[in-house]
Amino acid sequence: MVSSIRRTALVTAVVLAAAAPVRADVDIERVSFTPSADGQTIVARIHTTDRVRAYSVDQDGDDVSLVVYEAELADRVRRGDAQAPVESYRLEAGDNRVTLRFDVDPSATVRAYPDRDSDDLLVAFSAGGPASGQMVSIEPQAPIVRTSAPASADAERWLLDTIVLDAGHGDRDWGARANGTSDKEVGLAVVLRLGRMIERELPGVRVVYTRDDDTFIPLPERGRIANREGGKLFISVHANAARNTSAYGTETFFLALRGDPSAREVMLRENRIVGEEMDPELYDNHADEGGDILQAMALSAYREESLAFALLVEREFAASGRRSRGVKQENFEVLRTASMPAVLVEVGFITNREEAEYLKSERGLDQTARSIFNAVRDYKEIYERGLQ
């Protein structure tokens, strides 16, 4: 696999490679600041004319940059006064995006998330914590551009020649169950179809399955299988569930130390089996200081490529007519031990009767696998183009 220095340069933006320019479809009209109810956080509200499809947040000491993609400034933008820990801010527009640069207290932490009750984007600044690093929450239609790459003489060994497919759960671990199907059944059915597509349509690419039948594989062992087999990409496939039976759509996750609160329920459910495995102490090191350091290293090394692939997956789901709920970060056990770009794909909610029927059907399973395959194909092409 590419060294961490080279890997960092592989994917440097979330811009569609070789695509026609996309018209900005969100206007930013106003920026305002309000304190949270407990007074511990200042929330910057980015008032927009429509839902933001893609945004990223990066913190480097006292500098925080929020990039809103497919956006432009309204003719007259109203600017509220900054409040501590934000000392000042400025807005920059161009290249079909708006960048908000905040000058903050270096001890502040930052988190961006969509407002539940409007189309606005919220950025929460909390004083007194460690620097948060980069956090990204992106919805589809914003893939990749690549810059530098390994020298051509060195390129062959970096080819995307082994893909590891992981069907979530298995055997006694059903995952979610609803409407006549289960997480483990949907995941396996999609993975087997996806593997056949890769083997048939991407010559030279080897497929490794963490399981190809109703077998239980401990979560850390799934990543270890991927590492032993020399995997270049790890894809874990699951079916989603929610207490709200009207919830539907796809989501793709990549590893984060601190993720999106809206994704926490999914993470807790997918990690539930940890407490039921024979040796739960295998996971204990992730909770201590050393575990955090190891997680941070893994996140830094593969985050950009994982994000890039996740974006392609959700773009393909949206293009096929599915509802994409976007790309998110969360702390999934199954992604921690895979030393390669890795994502977890939630292909739909089996607690939604209509979506469950779709995911039980041959048509639904085939279309779901095809969407992920299209993302694999495009990712491979862009990835290997950078090796030339």
Short mmCIF file of C-alpha atoms in Angstrom, two decimals:
data_model
loop_
_atom_site.label_atom_id
_atom_site.label_comp_id
_atom_site.label_asym_id
_atom_site.label_seq_id
_atom_site.Cartn_x
_atom_site.Cartn_y
_atom_site.Cartn_z
CA MET A 1 0.00 0.00 0.00
CA VAL A 2 1.06 3.56 -0.64
CA SER A 3 3.18 5.16 2.06
CA SER A 4 1.41 7.62 4.34
CA ILE A 5 3.21 10.58 2.70
CA ARG A 6 2.20 9.52 -0.78
CA ARG A 7 -1.28 8.55 0.33
CA THR A 8 -1.93 12.00 1.79
CA ALA A 9 -1.39 13.51 -1.64
CA LEU A 10 -3.64 11.07 -3.50
CA VAL A 11 -6.93 12.77 -2.79
CA THR A 12 -6.76 16.46 -1.92
CA ALA A 13 -10.25 17.75 -2.67
CA VAL A 14 -13.84 16.68 -3.13
CA VAL A 15 -14.31 17.89 -6.69
CA LEU A 16 -15.67 15.72 -9.47
CA ALA A 17 -12.79 14.70 -11.72
CA ALA A 18 -13.31 15.40 -15.44
CA ALA A 19 -16.90 16.50 -14.87
CA ALA A 20 -18.71 19.49 -16.33
CA PRO A 21 -19.00 22.42 -13.93
CA VAL A 22 -21.94 22.17 -11.57
CA ARG A 23 -24.12 25.23 -11.09
CA ALA A 24 -24.18 26.50 -7.54
CA ASP A 25 -27.60 25.68 -6.14
CA VAL A 26 -27.27 27.13 -2.62
CA ASP A 27 -27.00 30.82 -1.75
CA ILE A 28 -25.54 31.85 1.58
CA GLU A 29 -27.62 34.78 2.79
CA ARG A 30 -26.53 35.40 6.36
CA VAL A 31 -24.14 34.37 9.14
CA SER A 32 -25.31 34.73 12.74
CA PHE A 33 -23.97 33.68 16.14
CA THR A 34 -25.94 32.49 19.18
CA PRO A 35 -24.90 30.83 22.45
CA SER A 36 -26.13 27.35 23.30
CA ALA A 37 -28.62 26.90 26.13
CA ASP A 38 -25.87 25.86 28.57
CA GLY A 39 -23.66 28.77 27.56
CA GLN A 40 -20.72 26.46 26.84
CA THR A 41 -20.90 26.66 23.04
CA ILE A 42 -21.27 29.37 20.42
CA VAL A 43 -23.16 28.26 17.32
CA ALA A 44 -22.57 29.97 14.00
CA ARG A 45 -25.64 29.58 11.80
CA ILE A 46 -25.02 29.67 8.06
CA HIS A 47 -28.38 30.74 6.62
CA THR A 48 -28.89 29.13 3.20
CA THR A 49 -31.58 29.13 0.53
CA ASP A 50 -31.53 25.35 0.14
CA ARG A 51 -30.12 22.22 1.72
CA VAL A 52 -26.32 22.04 1.62
CA ARG A 53 -25.20 18.93 -0.24
CA ALA A 54 -21.53 18.95 0.67
CA TYR A 55 -19.35 20.68 3.20
CA SER A 56 -16.07 20.11 5.02
CA VAL A 57 -14.51 21.55 8.15
CA ASP A 58 -10.80 21.75 8.90
CA GLN A 59 -9.16 23.10 12.04
CA ASP A 60 -5.49 24.00 12.26
CA GLY A 61 -4.80 25.65 15.60
CA ASP A 62 -6.57 29.00 15.64
CA ASP A 63 -7.74 28.75 12.02
CA VAL A 64 -11.01 26.99 11.14
CA SER A 65 -12.11 26.69 7.51
CA LEU A 66 -15.64 25.72 6.55
CA VAL A 67 -16.06 24.97 2.84
CA VAL A 68 -19.60 24.82 1.45
CA TYR A 69 -19.61 23.20 -1.98
CA GLU A 70 -22.01 23.99 -4.84
CA ALA A 71 -22.69 27.33 -3.18
CA GLU A 72 -22.28 31.05 -3.74
CA LEU A 73 -22.84 34.23 -1.76
CA ALA A 74 -26.17 36.01 -2.04
CA ASP A 75 -26.14 39.55 -3.46
CA ARG A 76 -26.32 40.99 0.02
CA VAL A 77 -24.95 38.86 2.81
CA ARG A 78 -25.82 39.87 6.36
CA ARG A 79 -22.96 39.31 8.77
CA GLY A 80 -23.51 38.99 12.50
CA ASP A 81 -20.83 39.88 15.02
CA ALA A 82 -18.49 37.07 16.04
CA GLN A 83 -18.67 35.81 19.62
CA ALA A 84 -15.91 34.13 21.66
CA PRO A 85 -14.26 31.71 21.11
CA VAL A 86 -14.62 33.04 17.54
CA GLU A 87 -12.59 36.24 17.32
CA SER A 88 -13.31 37.15 13.70
CA TYR A 89 -14.31 35.60 10.39
CA ARG A 90 -14.39 36.29 6.66
CA LEU A 91 -16.18 34.85 3.63
CA GLU A 92 -14.57 33.95 0.30
CA ALA A 93 -16.41 32.85 -2.83
CA GLY A 94 -15.23 31.23 -6.05
CA ASP A 95 -14.94 27.94 -7.93
CA ASN A 96 -18.53 27.04 -7.12
CA ARG A 97 -17.94 27.12 -3.38
CA VAL A 98 -17.94 29.45 -0.40
CA THR A 99 -15.23 29.29 2.25
CA LEU A 100 -15.78 30.75 5.72
CA ARG A 101 -12.55 31.30 7.63
CA PHE A 102 -12.90 31.66 11.38
CA ASP A 103 -10.15 32.97 13.65
CA VAL A 104 -10.71 31.14 16.94
CA ASP A 105 -9.14 30.52 20.32
CA PRO A 106 -6.64 27.67 19.67
CA SER A 107 -8.17 25.62 22.51
CA ALA A 108 -11.61 25.63 20.86
CA THR A 109 -13.14 22.56 19.29
CA VAL A 110 -15.43 22.72 16.28
CA ARG A 111 -18.22 20.60 14.86
CA ALA A 112 -20.42 21.25 11.81
CA TYR A 113 -23.84 19.68 11.21
CA PRO A 114 -27.10 20.42 9.36
CA ASP A 115 -29.91 22.05 11.29
CA ARG A 116 -32.79 19.64 11.83
CA ASP A 117 -35.49 22.25 11.43
CA SER A 118 -34.24 24.23 8.43
CA ASP A 119 -31.84 24.12 5.49
CA ASP A 120 -29.21 26.01 7.49
CA LEU A 121 -25.78 24.69 8.36
CA LEU A 122 -24.59 25.01 11.96
CA VAL A 123 -21.02 25.24 13.26
CA ALA A 124 -20.56 24.76 16.99
CA PHE A 125 -17.47 26.22 18.69
CA SER A 126 -16.67 25.02 22.20
CA ALA A 127 -13.85 26.55 24.22
CA GLY A 128 -11.36 24.68 26.36
CA GLY A 129 -10.98 21.35 24.53
CA PRO A 130 -8.29 19.79 22.38
CA ALA A 131 -8.10 20.76 18.71
CA SER A 132 -10.56 18.66 16.78
CA GLY A 133 -8.67 18.07 13.56
CA GLN A 134 -10.61 17.66 10.35
CA MET A 135 -14.20 16.52 10.30
CA VAL A 136 -16.10 15.98 7.10
CA SER A 137 -19.77 15.44 6.38
CA ILE A 138 -20.50 15.21 2.69
CA GLU A 139 -23.45 14.23 0.63
CA PRO A 140 -23.23 12.90 -2.92
CA GLN A 141 -22.21 14.55 -6.17
CA ALA A 142 -18.78 15.65 -5.03
CA PRO A 143 -16.09 13.09 -5.88
CA ILE A 144 -12.35 13.47 -6.38
CA VAL A 145 -9.31 15.11 -7.85
CA ARG A 146 -5.83 13.64 -7.51
CA THR A 147 -2.45 15.32 -7.42
CA SER A 148 0.91 13.58 -6.99
CA ALA A 149 1.54 9.84 -7.00
CA PRO A 150 4.33 7.22 -6.77
CA ALA A 151 6.88 7.08 -9.58
CA SER A 152 5.81 4.88 -12.48
CA ALA A 153 8.56 2.34 -11.84
CA ASP A 154 7.11 1.87 -8.40
CA ALA A 155 3.48 1.91 -9.48
CA GLU A 156 2.65 -1.72 -10.20
CA ARG A 157 2.69 -2.83 -6.59
CA TRP A 158 0.23 -0.07 -5.66
CA LEU A 159 -2.40 -1.18 -8.19
CA LEU A 160 -5.89 -1.68 -6.80
CA ASP A 161 -5.67 -5.44 -7.29
CA THR A 162 -7.32 -6.82 -4.12
CA ILE A 163 -10.71 -5.76 -2.74
CA VAL A 164 -12.01 -7.18 0.54
CA LEU A 165 -15.78 -7.51 0.87
CA ASP A 166 -17.30 -7.87 4.30
CA ALA A 167 -20.90 -8.97 4.78
CA GLY A 168 -21.84 -7.68 8.20
CA HIS A 169 -22.86 -9.95 11.08
CA GLY A 170 -23.44 -13.68 10.47
CA ASP A 171 -24.62 -16.87 12.21
CA ARG A 172 -25.91 -16.02 15.71
CA ASP A 173 -25.42 -12.31 15.06
CA TRP A 174 -28.36 -11.32 12.89
CA GLY A 175 -27.92 -7.57 13.19
CA ALA A 176 -31.22 -5.78 12.73
CA ARG A 177 -34.29 -7.88 11.85
CA ALA A 178 -37.54 -6.54 10.43
CA ASN A 179 -40.14 -7.15 7.73
CA GLY A 180 -39.04 -10.68 6.94
CA THR A 181 -35.33 -10.05 6.47
CA SER A 182 -32.19 -9.17 8.42
CA ASP A 183 -28.99 -7.20 8.29
CA LYS A 184 -26.86 -10.33 7.89
CA GLU A 185 -28.96 -11.67 5.00
CA VAL A 186 -29.07 -8.44 3.03
CA GLY A 187 -25.36 -7.80 3.56
CA LEU A 188 -24.34 -11.25 2.32
CA ALA A 189 -26.68 -11.15 -0.68
CA VAL A 190 -25.28 -7.77 -1.79
CA VAL A 191 -21.65 -8.76 -1.17
CA LEU A 192 -21.89 -11.97 -3.21
CA ARG A 193 -23.42 -10.10 -6.14
CA LEU A 194 -20.84 -7.34 -5.86
CA GLY A 195 -17.99 -9.84 -5.77
CA ARG A 196 -19.19 -11.55 -8.93
CA MET A 197 -19.44 -8.19 -10.72
CA ILE A 198 -15.89 -7.27 -9.73
CA GLU A 199 -14.46 -10.62 -10.81
CA ARG A 200 -16.35 -10.55 -14.09
CA GLU A 201 -15.93 -6.90 -15.07
CA LEU A 202 -12.62 -5.81 -13.52
CA PRO A 203 -9.98 -8.24 -14.83
CA GLY A 204 -6.96 -8.58 -12.58
CA VAL A 205 -8.82 -7.65 -9.41
CA ARG A 206 -8.99 -10.34 -6.75
CA VAL A 207 -11.98 -10.47 -4.40
CA VAL A 208 -11.57 -11.64 -0.81
CA TYR A 209 -14.65 -12.32 1.32
CA THR A 210 -14.53 -12.12 5.10
CA ARG A 211 -17.46 -14.50 4.92
CA ASP A 212 -19.30 -16.03 1.96
CA ASP A 213 -21.83 -18.01 3.97
CA ASP A 214 -23.73 -17.74 7.26
CA THR A 215 -20.61 -17.69 9.43
CA PHE A 216 -19.78 -15.51 12.41
CA ILE A 217 -16.48 -13.60 12.15
CA PRO A 218 -15.36 -11.41 15.11
CA LEU A 219 -15.16 -7.75 14.20
CA PRO A 220 -11.37 -7.28 14.53
CA GLU A 221 -10.73 -10.48 12.58
CA ARG A 222 -12.49 -9.01 9.55
CA GLY A 223 -9.88 -6.27 9.28
CA ARG A 224 -7.07 -8.73 9.94
CA ILE A 225 -8.28 -10.89 7.06
CA ALA A 226 -8.12 -7.83 4.84
CA ASN A 227 -4.57 -7.05 5.99
CA ARG A 228 -3.30 -10.62 5.56
CA GLU A 229 -4.69 -10.77 2.05
CA GLY A 230 -3.06 -7.50 1.01
CA GLY A 231 -6.34 -5.66 0.53
CA LYS A 232 -6.28 -2.25 -1.11
CA LEU A 233 -9.93 -1.43 -0.35
CA PHE A 234 -12.27 -2.73 2.38
CA ILE A 235 -16.07 -2.54 1.98
CA SER A 236 -18.39 -3.64 4.78
CA VAL A 237 -22.05 -3.95 3.76
CA HIS A 238 -25.02 -3.71 6.14
CA ALA A 239 -28.75 -3.08 6.25
CA ASN A 240 -29.90 -0.20 8.41
CA ALA A 241 -32.67 0.07 11.02
CA ALA A 242 -34.42 2.83 12.94
CA ARG A 243 -37.14 3.26 15.50
CA ASN A 244 -38.80 5.60 13.02
CA THR A 245 -40.15 3.16 10.44
CA SER A 246 -40.50 5.90 7.85
CA ALA A 247 -36.70 6.39 7.72
CA TYR A 248 -35.20 5.25 4.43
CA GLY A 249 -32.16 5.70 2.21
CA THR A 250 -28.47 4.84 2.03
CA GLU A 251 -25.52 6.01 4.13
CA THR A 252 -21.80 5.39 3.81
CA PHE A 253 -19.43 5.77 6.75
CA PHE A 254 -15.69 6.06 7.18
CA LEU A 255 -13.65 5.91 10.35
CA ALA A 256 -13.70 8.75 12.86
CA LEU A 257 -12.60 9.15 16.46
CA ARG A 258 -15.56 11.40 17.15
CA GLY A 259 -18.39 11.12 14.71
CA ASP A 260 -21.66 12.67 13.69
CA PRO A 261 -24.21 12.52 16.55
CA SER A 262 -26.90 11.59 14.03
CA ALA A 263 -24.88 8.47 13.16
CA ARG A 264 -24.35 7.36 16.76
CA GLU A 265 -27.34 5.02 16.84
CA VAL A 266 -26.04 3.18 13.79
CA MET A 267 -22.57 2.87 15.34
CA LEU A 268 -23.91 1.50 18.62
CA ARG A 269 -25.98 -1.11 16.82
CA GLU A 270 -23.19 -2.26 14.50
CA ASN A 271 -20.73 -2.42 17.42
CA ARG A 272 -23.20 -4.23 19.71
CA ILE A 273 -21.70 -7.67 19.06
CA VAL A 274 -18.45 -6.60 20.77
CA GLY A 275 -20.01 -7.27 24.15
CA GLU A 276 -21.16 -10.72 23.06
CA GLU A 277 -17.91 -12.04 21.60
CA MET A 278 -15.80 -14.54 23.49
CA ASP A 279 -12.99 -12.11 24.34
CA PRO A 280 -14.32 -8.55 24.63
CA GLU A 281 -10.96 -7.52 26.16
CA LEU A 282 -9.61 -7.54 22.62
CA TYR A 283 -11.25 -4.14 22.26
CA ASP A 284 -10.19 -2.60 25.54
CA ASN A 285 -7.07 -0.95 24.17
CA HIS A 286 -9.21 1.32 21.98
CA ALA A 287 -10.56 3.09 25.06
CA ASP A 288 -7.20 4.06 26.53
CA GLU A 289 -4.79 6.78 25.49
CA GLY A 290 -2.73 4.45 23.30
CA GLY A 291 -5.85 3.29 21.53
CA ASP A 292 -6.73 6.89 20.68
CA ILE A 293 -3.26 7.42 19.23
CA LEU A 294 -3.53 4.31 17.06
CA GLN A 295 -6.98 5.37 15.87
CA ALA A 296 -5.72 8.85 15.03
CA MET A 297 -2.88 7.36 12.98
CA ALA A 298 -5.25 5.11 11.06
CA LEU A 299 -7.70 7.94 10.49
CA SER A 300 -4.98 10.25 9.20
CA ALA A 301 -3.42 7.64 6.91
CA TYR A 302 -6.53 6.52 5.05
CA ARG A 303 -9.16 9.18 5.68
CA GLU A 304 -8.89 10.98 2.35
CA GLU A 305 -9.14 7.84 0.24
CA SER A 306 -11.96 6.43 2.38
CA LEU A 307 -13.85 9.69 2.02
CA ALA A 308 -13.27 9.74 -1.73
CA PHE A 309 -14.64 6.23 -2.17
CA ALA A 310 -17.58 6.88 0.17
CA LEU A 311 -18.53 9.90 -1.92
CA LEU A 312 -18.54 7.81 -5.07
CA VAL A 313 -20.76 5.17 -3.44
CA GLU A 314 -23.35 7.72 -2.38
CA ARG A 315 -23.19 9.47 -5.75
CA GLU A 316 -24.02 6.16 -7.46
CA PHE A 317 -26.90 5.44 -5.11
CA ALA A 318 -28.34 8.88 -5.83
CA ALA A 319 -27.87 8.39 -9.57
CA SER A 320 -29.81 5.11 -9.40
CA GLY A 321 -32.81 6.88 -7.86
CA ARG A 322 -32.19 5.91 -4.23
CA ARG A 323 -32.37 8.49 -1.47
CA SER A 324 -28.82 9.21 -0.30
CA ARG A 325 -28.48 10.30 3.32
CA GLY A 326 -24.86 11.21 2.67
CA VAL A 327 -21.37 10.33 3.83
CA LYS A 328 -20.62 10.36 7.55
CA GLN A 329 -17.85 9.60 10.01
CA GLU A 330 -18.26 7.22 12.91
CA ASN A 331 -16.20 4.97 15.16
CA PHE A 332 -17.02 1.50 13.79
CA GLU A 333 -15.07 -1.41 15.25
CA VAL A 334 -14.99 -3.23 11.93
CA LEU A 335 -13.12 -0.35 10.24
CA ARG A 336 -10.42 0.07 12.87
CA THR A 337 -8.25 -2.93 12.05
CA ALA A 338 -8.34 -2.62 8.26
CA SER A 339 -5.05 -0.97 7.24
CA MET A 340 -6.38 0.40 3.98
CA PRO A 341 -9.14 2.71 2.76
CA ALA A 342 -12.28 1.32 4.37
CA VAL A 343 -15.98 2.15 4.40
CA LEU A 344 -19.16 0.76 5.90
CA VAL A 345 -22.19 0.97 3.59
CA GLU A 346 -25.73 0.95 4.97
CA VAL A 347 -27.74 -0.01 1.89
CA GLY A 348 -31.20 0.84 3.23
CA PHE A 349 -33.59 0.54 6.16
CA ILE A 350 -35.21 -2.85 6.58
CA THR A 351 -37.43 -1.28 9.26
CA ASN A 352 -39.08 0.62 6.40
CA ARG A 353 -41.51 -1.85 4.86
CA GLU A 354 -41.15 -0.55 1.32
CA GLU A 355 -37.36 -0.45 1.43
CA ALA A 356 -37.25 -3.91 3.04
CA GLU A 357 -39.28 -5.33 0.15
CA TYR A 358 -36.85 -3.70 -2.27
CA LEU A 359 -33.85 -5.17 -0.47
CA LYS A 360 -35.44 -8.62 -0.43
CA SER A 361 -36.02 -8.56 -4.18
CA GLU A 362 -33.58 -9.74 -6.84
CA ARG A 363 -33.94 -6.39 -8.57
CA GLY A 364 -33.19 -4.42 -5.43
CA LEU A 365 -30.18 -6.53 -4.51
CA ASP A 366 -28.79 -6.39 -8.04
CA GLN A 367 -29.22 -2.62 -8.29
CA THR A 368 -27.65 -2.10 -4.88
CA ALA A 369 -24.62 -4.20 -5.77
CA ARG A 370 -24.37 -2.43 -9.14
CA SER A 371 -24.25 0.99 -7.49
CA ILE A 372 -21.38 -0.06 -5.23
CA PHE A 373 -19.63 -1.72 -8.16
CA ASN A 374 -19.84 1.46 -10.23
CA ALA A 375 -18.16 3.31 -7.37
CA VAL A 376 -15.42 0.65 -7.18
CA ARG A 377 -14.83 0.89 -10.93
CA ASP A 378 -14.59 4.69 -10.88
CA TYR A 379 -12.41 4.73 -7.77
CA LYS A 380 -10.03 2.20 -9.32
CA GLU A 381 -9.74 4.26 -12.49
CA ILE A 382 -9.02 7.51 -10.63
CA TYR A 383 -6.71 5.82 -8.15
CA GLU A 384 -4.60 4.11 -10.81
CA ARG A 385 -4.57 7.17 -13.05
CA GLY A 386 -2.52 8.83 -10.33
CA LEU A 387 0.06 6.03 -10.48
CA GLN A 388 1.03 6.78 -14.07
#
